[in-house]
Coordinates of C-alpha atoms and ligand atoms in Angstrom, one line a residue:
Chain A
M210 CA 185.4 88.9 66.3
K211 CA 185.7 85.5 64.9
W212 CA 182.0 86.0 64.0
Q213 CA 182.8 88.8 61.7
K214 CA 185.3 86.4 59.9
W215 CA 182.8 83.5 59.6
H216 CA 180.3 86.1 58.2
R217 CA 182.7 87.3 55.6
I218 CA 183.8 83.5 54.9
L219 CA 180.2 82.5 54.3
A220 CA 179.0 85.6 52.7
W221 CA 181.6 84.6 49.9
M222 CA 180.2 81.0 49.6
A223 CA 176.5 81.9 49.5
G224 CA 176.2 85.9 49.2
L225 CA 175.3 85.8 45.5
Q226 CA 172.5 83.3 46.0
M227 CA 171.0 85.6 48.9
I228 CA 171.1 88.3 46.5
L229 CA 169.3 86.4 43.6
W230 CA 166.9 85.0 46.4
L231 CA 165.9 88.7 47.3
I232 CA 166.0 89.9 43.5
T233 CA 163.6 86.9 42.5
G234 CA 161.3 87.4 45.9
L235 CA 161.2 91.2 45.1
T236 CA 160.4 90.5 41.5
L237 CA 157.8 88.2 42.1
S238 CA 156.1 90.6 45.0
L239 CA 156.2 93.8 42.6
L240 CA 155.1 92.1 39.3
P241 CA 151.2 92.7 38.9
A242 CA 149.3 89.7 40.1
D243 CA 147.4 89.4 37.2
L244 CA 150.6 88.6 35.1
L245 CA 151.5 86.0 37.3
N246 CA 148.1 84.2 37.4
D247 CA 147.7 81.2 35.1
S248 CA 144.0 81.3 35.2
K249 CA 143.5 85.1 34.4
D250 CA 141.6 84.1 31.2
R251 CA 140.2 80.8 32.5
V252 CA 136.5 80.3 32.7
R253 CA 135.6 77.2 35.2
S254 CA 132.3 75.4 34.2
S255 CA 129.8 75.0 36.8
P256 CA 127.4 72.0 36.6
N257 CA 124.0 72.5 34.8
V258 CA 121.0 70.1 34.8
I259 CA 121.8 66.9 33.5
A260 CA 119.3 66.8 30.7
T261 CA 119.9 63.5 29.1
P262 CA 118.4 60.2 30.5
L263 CA 121.5 58.5 32.1
P264 CA 121.9 54.9 30.8
D265 CA 122.0 51.7 32.8
L266 CA 125.7 51.3 34.8
T267 CA 125.4 47.4 34.1
P268 CA 127.9 47.1 31.3
L269 CA 130.4 49.6 33.0
L270 CA 129.9 47.5 36.3
R271 CA 130.6 44.6 34.5
E272 CA 133.7 45.7 32.9
H273 CA 135.6 47.4 36.0
G274 CA 133.7 45.1 38.6
D275 CA 136.2 44.3 41.1
K276 CA 138.3 47.5 40.7
L277 CA 135.4 49.9 40.5
L278 CA 135.7 53.0 43.1
G279 CA 133.2 55.1 41.3
V280 CA 130.9 56.6 38.7
D281 CA 130.7 60.5 37.8
V282 CA 129.0 62.4 35.6
A283 CA 131.3 65.0 33.9
H284 CA 129.6 68.0 32.8
H285 CA 132.9 69.7 30.8
L286 CA 131.5 69.0 27.5
P287 CA 128.5 69.8 25.4
Q288 CA 127.3 66.3 26.3
A289 CA 127.6 64.8 30.0
V290 CA 129.9 62.0 29.8
Y291 CA 130.6 59.1 32.3
Q292 CA 133.7 59.2 34.3
V293 CA 134.7 55.7 35.9
K294 CA 137.1 55.7 38.3
T295 CA 138.9 52.3 39.1
T296 CA 142.2 51.3 41.2
E297 CA 143.9 51.5 37.8
G298 CA 142.9 55.1 36.8
N299 CA 139.9 57.0 35.2
H300 CA 138.0 55.6 32.0
W301 CA 135.6 57.9 30.1
Y302 CA 132.5 57.0 28.3
R303 CA 129.8 58.7 26.3
I304 CA 126.4 58.2 27.5
K305 CA 124.3 58.3 24.5
P306 CA 125.0 55.7 23.1
L307 CA 127.1 54.2 25.9
A308 CA 130.6 53.5 24.5
P309 CA 134.3 54.7 25.4
F310 CA 135.2 58.1 24.9
T311 CA 137.6 59.6 22.6
P312 CA 137.3 63.5 22.1
T313 CA 136.7 64.7 18.3
M314 CA 138.4 67.8 17.1
A315 CA 135.1 69.7 17.4
E316 CA 134.7 68.7 21.1
L317 CA 138.2 69.8 21.9
T318 CA 137.5 73.2 20.2
W319 CA 134.3 73.6 22.3
V320 CA 136.3 73.0 25.4
A321 CA 138.7 75.2 24.9
A322 CA 136.5 78.3 23.9
A323 CA 134.4 77.6 26.9
S324 CA 137.3 77.7 29.3
Y325 CA 138.8 80.9 27.6
S326 CA 137.6 84.5 28.4
G327 CA 139.7 86.2 25.7
S328 CA 138.8 87.2 22.3
A329 CA 141.7 86.1 20.6
P330 CA 141.0 83.1 17.9
L331 CA 141.8 79.6 18.8
S332 CA 144.0 77.5 17.0
R333 CA 143.0 73.9 16.0
P334 CA 144.0 71.6 18.7
E335 CA 147.2 70.1 18.2
L336 CA 148.1 66.8 20.0
I337 CA 151.3 66.4 22.3
T338 CA 151.9 62.9 23.2
S339 CA 155.0 63.7 25.4
P340 CA 154.3 66.9 27.2
A341 CA 156.4 68.8 29.8
Q342 CA 156.0 66.7 33.1
S343 CA 154.8 69.9 35.0
I344 CA 152.0 70.2 32.7
S345 CA 150.9 66.2 32.6
S346 CA 152.3 62.7 32.5
T347 CA 149.8 61.7 30.0
P348 CA 149.4 63.1 26.3
V349 CA 147.4 66.7 26.0
Y350 CA 146.0 68.6 23.1
L351 CA 147.3 72.2 22.9
V352 CA 145.1 75.0 21.7
T353 CA 146.5 78.7 21.4
A354 CA 144.4 81.7 21.7
G355 CA 146.9 85.0 21.3
D356 CA 149.7 84.4 23.7
T357 CA 147.4 82.0 26.0
Q358 CA 148.2 78.2 25.5
I359 CA 145.3 76.0 26.5
Y360 CA 146.2 72.3 27.6
I361 CA 143.5 69.6 27.4
D362 CA 143.5 66.3 28.6
A363 CA 143.8 63.9 25.6
A364 CA 141.4 61.2 27.7
S365 CA 139.2 63.3 29.0
A366 CA 139.2 66.5 27.1
R367 CA 139.4 68.3 30.3
V368 CA 141.1 71.4 30.5
I369 CA 144.2 70.9 32.6
A370 CA 146.0 74.4 32.6
H371 CA 146.0 77.3 30.8
K372 CA 149.9 79.1 30.4
H373 CA 150.7 82.2 28.7
A374 CA 154.1 84.8 28.9
G375 CA 153.2 85.5 32.4
S376 CA 153.7 82.1 33.6
Q377 CA 157.1 81.8 31.7
I378 CA 158.3 84.8 33.8
K379 CA 157.0 83.3 37.0
Q380 CA 158.4 79.5 36.0
W381 CA 162.0 81.4 35.7
L382 CA 161.7 83.5 38.7
L383 CA 160.6 80.5 40.9
M384 CA 163.2 78.0 39.3
I385 CA 166.0 80.8 40.3
H386 CA 164.5 81.0 43.9
F387 CA 164.1 77.4 44.3
M388 CA 167.5 76.5 42.6
D389 CA 165.7 74.1 40.6
Y390 CA 167.4 74.7 37.4
F391 CA 166.0 71.4 35.5
P392 CA 162.5 71.1 36.6
D393 CA 161.5 68.1 34.6
N394 CA 158.5 67.0 36.9
G395 CA 157.5 70.2 38.1
L396 CA 159.3 72.8 40.2
G397 CA 160.6 71.8 43.9
F398 CA 162.4 73.4 46.6
N399 CA 163.7 70.2 48.3
A400 CA 166.5 69.6 46.1
L401 CA 170.0 69.2 47.8
P402 CA 171.6 72.4 46.5
I403 CA 168.8 74.6 48.1
Q404 CA 169.3 72.4 51.5
I405 CA 172.8 73.5 51.5
M406 CA 172.6 76.9 50.4
A407 CA 169.6 77.7 52.9
L408 CA 171.8 76.3 55.9
L409 CA 174.8 78.2 54.9
A410 CA 172.5 81.5 54.3
L411 CA 171.4 80.8 57.9
T412 CA 174.6 80.7 59.4
I413 CA 175.6 83.9 57.6
G414 CA 172.5 85.6 59.2
L415 CA 173.3 84.4 62.7
S416 CA 177.1 85.3 62.1
G417 CA 175.8 88.7 61.2
V418 CA 173.6 89.1 64.3
A419 CA 176.5 87.8 66.4
T420 CA 178.7 90.5 65.0
L421 CA 176.2 93.2 65.3
I422 CA 176.0 92.5 69.0
S423 CA 179.6 91.9 69.7
R424 CA 180.4 95.1 67.9
G425 CA 177.6 96.8 69.5
L426 CA 178.9 95.8 73.0
A427 CA 182.5 96.3 72.3
G428 CA 181.0 100.0 71.2
T429 CA 182.8 100.0 68.0
L430 CA 179.7 99.2 65.8
V431 CA 179.6 101.6 62.6
L432 CA 176.3 103.5 62.3
P433 CA 175.4 106.6 60.8
F434 CA 173.6 107.9 64.2
N435 CA 176.5 107.2 66.8
L436 CA 176.1 110.0 69.4
A437 CA 178.9 112.3 70.8
G438 CA 180.2 111.4 74.3
S439 CA 181.9 113.6 76.6
K440 CA 184.9 112.1 76.3
T441 CA 187.9 113.7 73.8
L442 CA 190.0 111.5 71.9
E443 CA 193.5 113.4 70.9
V444 CA 195.6 112.8 68.2
F445 CA 199.1 113.6 67.3
D446 CA 201.2 113.0 64.4
L447 CA 204.3 110.7 63.8
E448 CA 206.4 113.1 65.8
N449 CA 204.1 113.3 68.8
R450 CA 203.0 116.7 68.0
P451 CA 199.3 117.4 68.4
L452 CA 197.3 117.1 65.5
A453 CA 193.4 117.7 66.4
E454 CA 191.2 116.5 69.1
F455 CA 187.9 114.6 68.6
K456 CA 184.4 114.4 70.6
C457 CA 184.4 110.4 71.2
R458 CA 181.6 108.4 69.2
G459 CA 181.7 104.8 68.3
S460 CA 185.2 103.9 67.7
L461 CA 188.4 105.7 67.0
L462 CA 188.3 105.7 63.6
Q463 CA 184.6 107.0 63.7
S464 CA 185.5 109.6 66.0
I465 CA 188.2 110.9 63.9
N466 CA 186.5 110.6 60.3
H467 CA 183.0 111.8 61.5
K468 CA 183.0 115.2 59.9
Q469 CA 186.1 114.8 57.4
K470 CA 187.9 111.6 56.4
T471 CA 191.2 112.1 57.5
L472 CA 192.4 108.8 58.4
T473 CA 192.9 106.2 55.8
T474 CA 190.8 103.1 55.5
R475 CA 189.6 101.0 52.8
C476 CA 187.5 98.3 54.6
G477 CA 185.4 101.1 56.4
G478 CA 185.9 99.9 59.8
G479 CA 185.6 96.2 59.2
G480 CA 189.0 95.6 61.0
S481 CA 190.5 93.9 57.6
C482 CA 192.4 96.6 55.6
G483 CA 194.7 97.3 58.5
M484 CA 195.1 100.9 57.3
C485 CA 193.5 102.6 60.2
R486 CA 196.5 101.5 62.8
L487 CA 197.1 103.7 65.3
R488 CA 199.9 104.3 68.1
W489 CA 198.7 104.7 71.7
L490 CA 200.7 107.2 73.3
E491 CA 199.8 105.8 76.8
D492 CA 197.8 102.7 78.2
A493 CA 197.3 100.9 75.0
P494 CA 194.0 98.6 75.3
E495 CA 194.3 94.8 75.2
P496 CA 194.8 93.7 71.4
T497 CA 191.8 92.3 69.8
K498 CA 191.8 89.2 67.5
Q499 CA 191.8 91.7 64.7
D500 CA 194.9 93.5 66.1
R501 CA 196.8 90.3 66.5
F502 CA 196.0 89.3 62.6
A503 CA 196.8 92.6 61.1
L504 CA 199.6 93.8 63.3
S505 CA 203.3 92.3 64.0
E506 CA 204.3 91.4 67.5
A507 CA 206.7 94.7 67.3
M508 CA 203.9 96.6 66.4
L509 CA 201.7 95.4 69.1
A510 CA 204.7 96.0 71.7
E511 CA 204.9 99.6 70.3
G512 CA 201.3 100.1 71.4
V513 CA 199.9 100.3 67.7
R514 CA 196.2 98.9 67.6
L515 CA 193.6 99.2 64.8
G516 CA 191.4 102.4 65.2
C517 CA 188.4 100.6 64.0
Q518 CA 188.5 97.8 66.6
H519 CA 188.7 100.0 70.0
K520 CA 186.2 102.1 71.5
A521 CA 187.3 106.1 71.6
G522 CA 187.8 107.4 75.0
N523 CA 189.8 109.8 76.9
M524 CA 193.2 109.0 75.5
K525 CA 196.1 110.0 73.4
V526 CA 197.0 108.0 70.2
A527 CA 199.3 109.1 67.3
L528 CA 199.4 108.3 63.8
S529 CA 201.8 105.5 62.9
T530 CA 202.7 105.5 59.3
P531 CA 204.3 108.4 56.8
A532 CA 201.2 107.6 54.5
Q533 CA 198.6 108.4 57.2
Q534 CA 200.3 111.6 58.1
K535 CA 200.6 112.6 54.2
Y536 CA 197.0 111.5 53.6
W537 CA 196.0 113.8 56.8
Q538 CA 197.9 116.6 55.5
R539 CA 196.4 116.4 52.1
Q540 CA 193.1 116.4 53.4
T541 CA 193.5 119.1 55.7
Y542 CA 195.8 121.4 53.8
D543 CA 193.8 124.6 52.9
D544 CA 190.9 123.6 55.0
T545 CA 189.9 124.4 58.4
H546 CA 189.8 120.8 59.8
P547 CA 186.9 120.7 62.5
A548 CA 189.2 119.5 65.0
T549 CA 187.3 120.3 68.6
K550 CA 184.4 122.0 66.5
D551 CA 181.9 119.2 67.6
Chain B
M107 CA 180.5 107.7 45.6
I108 CA 179.7 106.1 48.6
S109 CA 183.0 105.6 50.9
S110 CA 183.8 101.9 52.2
A111 CA 182.6 103.6 55.7
G112 CA 179.5 104.9 54.4
T113 CA 178.7 101.4 52.9
R114 CA 179.3 99.7 56.2
K115 CA 177.3 102.4 57.9
I116 CA 174.4 101.5 55.5
H117 CA 174.9 97.7 55.6
N118 CA 174.8 97.9 59.4
S119 CA 171.7 100.4 59.8
L120 CA 169.7 98.4 57.5
N121 CA 170.3 95.3 59.1
L122 CA 169.2 96.8 62.6
V123 CA 166.1 97.7 60.8
V124 CA 165.4 94.6 58.6
G125 CA 167.6 92.2 60.6
I126 CA 165.0 90.3 62.2
Q127 CA 162.8 89.8 59.1
I128 CA 166.0 88.6 57.2
M129 CA 166.2 86.1 60.0
I130 CA 162.8 85.4 59.7
W131 CA 163.1 84.5 55.8
L132 CA 166.3 82.4 56.7
I133 CA 164.9 80.5 59.5
T134 CA 161.5 79.8 57.9
G135 CA 163.2 79.2 54.3
C136 CA 165.5 76.3 56.1
Y137 CA 162.2 74.6 57.5
M138 CA 160.6 74.7 54.0
V139 CA 163.4 73.5 51.9
L140 CA 164.6 71.0 54.6
M141 CA 161.0 69.3 55.1
D142 CA 160.0 67.2 52.5
I143 CA 156.8 68.9 50.9
N144 CA 155.1 65.3 50.4
F145 CA 155.5 64.9 54.3
I146 CA 153.9 68.2 55.0
R147 CA 151.2 67.4 52.8
G148 CA 150.4 64.4 54.7
Q149 CA 151.1 62.1 51.5
H150 CA 152.7 59.4 53.7
L151 CA 149.4 59.5 56.1
I152 CA 147.1 58.0 53.1
A153 CA 147.3 54.8 51.1
P154 CA 148.6 55.3 47.6
T155 CA 145.7 53.7 46.1
Q156 CA 142.2 53.6 47.4
T157 CA 140.6 50.1 48.7
A158 CA 137.1 50.8 49.2
V159 CA 136.1 49.1 46.0
I160 CA 132.5 48.8 45.0
A161 CA 130.9 45.4 44.7
A162 CA 129.4 45.7 41.1
D163 CA 126.7 43.1 42.0
T164 CA 125.4 45.0 44.9
V165 CA 124.4 47.9 42.6
K166 CA 120.3 47.2 42.0
V167 CA 119.5 51.0 41.2
Q168 CA 119.8 52.5 38.2
P169 CA 120.5 56.4 37.6
A170 CA 117.6 56.3 35.5
D171 CA 115.4 55.2 38.5
I172 CA 116.7 58.2 40.5
Q173 CA 116.1 60.7 37.5
S174 CA 112.5 59.4 37.0
R175 CA 112.1 59.4 40.9
L176 CA 113.5 63.2 41.7
G177 CA 113.3 64.7 38.2
P178 CA 115.9 67.3 36.9
I179 CA 119.4 66.7 39.1
S180 CA 122.3 68.8 38.7
S181 CA 125.0 66.0 39.6
F182 CA 125.4 62.5 40.0
R183 CA 127.6 60.0 41.3
L184 CA 128.1 56.4 42.4
L185 CA 130.5 56.1 45.2
A186 CA 131.8 53.7 47.8
H187 CA 129.5 54.7 51.1
P188 CA 130.5 52.6 54.6
S189 CA 126.8 51.3 54.2
G190 CA 127.2 50.0 50.6
P191 CA 127.4 51.7 47.0
A192 CA 125.3 54.8 47.2
Y193 CA 124.5 57.9 44.8
L194 CA 125.2 61.0 45.5
V195 CA 122.7 63.4 43.7
N196 CA 122.5 67.0 44.0
Q197 CA 119.3 69.1 43.2
N198 CA 118.6 72.4 44.0
E199 CA 121.6 73.0 46.0
R200 CA 121.1 70.2 48.1
S201 CA 122.7 66.7 48.2
L202 CA 121.0 63.7 48.7
L203 CA 122.6 60.3 49.3
I204 CA 120.4 57.3 48.0
S205 CA 121.3 53.6 48.1
A206 CA 122.5 51.9 45.1
V207 CA 121.2 48.9 46.8
D208 CA 117.8 49.5 47.6
G209 CA 117.0 53.0 46.7
R210 CA 116.5 54.3 50.5
T211 CA 117.4 57.8 51.3
L212 CA 120.6 57.4 53.6
P213 CA 121.1 59.8 56.5
E214 CA 122.9 63.2 56.0
T215 CA 125.8 62.3 58.2
L216 CA 127.7 59.4 58.9
N217 CA 127.8 58.3 62.5
R218 CA 130.9 58.1 64.7
N219 CA 131.6 54.7 64.1
Q220 CA 131.2 55.1 60.0
A221 CA 133.3 57.8 60.0
I222 CA 136.2 56.1 62.0
E223 CA 135.9 53.5 59.9
A224 CA 136.0 55.4 56.6
A225 CA 139.3 57.2 58.2
L226 CA 140.9 54.0 59.0
A227 CA 140.3 52.5 55.4
R228 CA 142.4 55.8 54.0
F229 CA 144.8 56.2 56.8
N230 CA 148.4 54.6 56.1
G231 CA 150.0 55.8 59.4
A232 CA 151.0 53.4 62.4
G233 CA 148.8 55.3 64.9
E234 CA 145.4 54.7 66.3
P235 CA 142.3 57.0 66.2
I236 CA 142.1 58.9 69.2
T237 CA 139.0 61.2 68.5
A238 CA 136.4 62.0 65.8
A239 CA 134.4 64.8 66.1
L240 CA 131.4 66.5 63.5
L241 CA 132.6 69.6 63.2
E242 CA 130.1 72.7 62.1
T243 CA 132.8 74.9 61.8
P244 CA 136.0 73.7 60.3
P245 CA 139.1 74.5 62.0
D246 CA 141.7 77.3 60.5
E247 CA 143.6 74.6 58.8
V248 CA 141.1 73.8 56.6
S249 CA 138.9 76.6 56.6
W250 CA 138.0 76.2 52.9
I251 CA 135.8 72.9 53.7
T252 CA 132.1 73.3 53.8
P253 CA 130.5 71.9 57.0
P254 CA 129.9 69.7 58.5
V255 CA 133.0 67.8 58.3
W256 CA 134.0 64.8 60.1
Q257 CA 137.6 65.2 62.0
V258 CA 139.2 61.9 63.0
S259 CA 142.7 62.3 65.0
F260 CA 145.2 59.8 65.1
T261 CA 148.2 59.1 67.6
G262 CA 151.3 59.6 66.0
V263 CA 154.2 62.0 65.0
G264 CA 152.5 65.4 64.8
Q265 CA 149.0 64.1 65.5
P266 CA 147.7 63.1 62.2
R267 CA 144.2 64.3 61.2
L268 CA 141.8 63.4 58.3
Y269 CA 139.0 65.5 57.4
L270 CA 136.0 63.5 55.7
N271 CA 133.0 64.7 54.0
A272 CA 130.5 64.3 56.7
Q273 CA 128.1 62.7 54.3
T274 CA 130.0 60.2 52.3
G275 CA 133.3 59.4 54.2
E276 CA 135.4 60.7 51.3
L277 CA 138.7 62.1 52.4
I278 CA 138.6 65.8 51.8
S279 CA 142.1 66.6 53.7
K280 CA 144.8 65.5 56.0
R281 CA 146.6 67.6 58.2
H282 CA 149.4 67.5 61.1
D283 CA 151.2 69.7 63.4
Y284 CA 154.4 69.9 60.9
W285 CA 151.9 71.6 58.4
Q286 CA 150.7 74.0 60.7
V287 CA 154.5 75.3 61.4
F288 CA 154.9 75.3 57.6
D289 CA 151.7 77.3 57.4
L290 CA 152.8 79.6 60.2
F291 CA 156.2 79.9 58.5
W292 CA 154.7 80.6 55.3
M293 CA 153.1 83.3 56.5
L294 CA 156.1 84.8 58.0
H295 CA 157.9 84.4 54.7
I296 CA 155.5 86.2 52.6
M297 CA 154.6 88.6 55.7
D298 CA 150.9 88.5 54.8
Y299 CA 149.7 88.2 58.3
D300 CA 146.0 88.1 56.9
T301 CA 145.1 86.0 54.1
R302 CA 148.6 84.2 54.0
E303 CA 148.7 84.1 50.2
N304 CA 149.2 87.5 49.0
I305 CA 153.0 87.8 47.9
H306 CA 152.5 91.2 46.5
N307 CA 152.1 93.0 49.7
P308 CA 153.8 96.5 50.4
L309 CA 155.8 95.1 53.5
L310 CA 157.1 92.3 51.9
Q311 CA 158.2 94.6 49.2
I312 CA 159.7 97.4 51.3
A313 CA 161.5 94.9 53.6
A314 CA 162.8 93.0 50.5
S315 CA 164.1 96.0 49.1
L316 CA 165.8 97.2 52.2
A317 CA 167.2 93.6 52.6
L318 CA 168.5 93.8 48.7
I319 CA 170.2 97.3 49.5
S320 CA 171.8 95.6 52.5
A321 CA 172.9 92.5 50.9
L322 CA 174.4 94.5 48.1
S323 CA 176.2 96.8 50.4
G324 CA 177.6 93.6 52.1
I325 CA 179.2 92.4 48.9
V326 CA 180.8 95.8 48.1
L327 CA 182.2 95.6 51.7
L328 CA 183.4 91.8 51.0
W329 CA 184.8 93.1 48.0
V330 CA 186.8 96.1 49.6
S331 CA 187.9 93.8 52.5
R332 CA 189.0 91.1 50.5
R333 CA 192.6 91.5 51.1
R334 CA 194.9 93.1 53.4
R335 CA 197.0 95.9 52.0
P336 CA 199.8 97.1 54.5
L337 CA 200.8 100.6 54.3
Ligands
LIG680 S1 189.5 100.6 59.1 FE1 190.4 98.5 57.8 S2 191.2 97.8 59.6 FE2 190.3 99.4 60.6

């Protein structure tokens, strides 16, 4: 039963986080996909025919000569622009006339409007020089429309992202799920806290499986559907007078409490409260680890064992404490205890 | 109120029902958090900066020459091609590759040697190329790529594979065996065995709800079992 002990210790350490994983995972799954979709009101531009005659590339080739990776014609603005890719980054040029590109307020508003399918009015673009790392590492413009925030790259005037209330909910849920409580440079799930917790949780799972298997093999697994066997358990009071007989199903505790709870328990058969102790009137079984932990040597020598840790069979056991007997009498007083009515 | 024995019955029974899925979540979750996502994405396979620089003085053909030759075009790009700088032009859904050196139309697909050369120019790993295949049907790991695509495989940890645009030799994607395991585990984690991307599926919702009840009943059991109280 050492597995069960480890299962409990580890559950104290990582149980709360496991519940947080389940709650956040379930919430993410249950929330409407549209609510969590950052791009729900985003329109993506598709390339149209390049109407403008494209200027000579020679000045750009000369300027970026030994670092040039490529030149692209970008279509995200009312007028196409050149995107020059170099080993040092991107540079943007107006095509007519060929000149370095800096977006105007009108162009930024046009880009925001073209990317937005909603009907709310758009705010004036506002420059954010140091945005959240999760948005961009370079300056951006922010345009708001209703609860939608449209982030536009300040250098290229390209839309980087749409965000709204749902994005924030998603961010919080993922933050808790990934245990990344300071997601400065975007959410990640490779941080040390979640790695430790994941390993602990895996050990909880493995010890739980081992507990289920070992208790199943021992015949003491607590389940709602333990079937009655053919064997009969006889229970006696403190003075060894017969109290009742029960059909065997699982442990002694389960067999006795199947129809009505007459044997006290606080842990419900987990082997930790010690309240289900019974005295074997003949052939006491070998004590389990739980028995040894919960009961004194003298008790063990008298044939006292935990009723939840032993499989019921044709056996005779007696209550072992006055408190048990009082509880039993209170539960069966003025009542027709089912006894052998299985 | 449910008794502690009833709570234990709920905890054990639910674990018999969803125990396997809970273990799958734990195992797949462990893999995903322990494996560096940048490694899974194959960032280590690619040189941080692209080195195929265009020799500016070799560009003799200008965009206006192409426009006057072809008429209206919908996209236009100058890029470094294995056979020298070239323009990739889109016209009526058709991609044309035109040499920026002499204006001739270049073949629609790179040959094997050019594909390997282009892959080696981007590859940052320690392995050697072992196979290069021009694929008309991309494998599942890159099913989103529009074919044809060159797949160049290398020796090394996880059998790295680079996928290159068959026409330009540009890198489209990189994959290795650990990525495939990650992808499989992600599918098992979100229980979407079809598209592998829908987290809003009823199977996941039912399993997570049952697992949550099981975990909450476990916490109740922890609490009631926290201390031995002698009679
Ligand atoms: S019921 Fe708690 S130890 Fe047996």
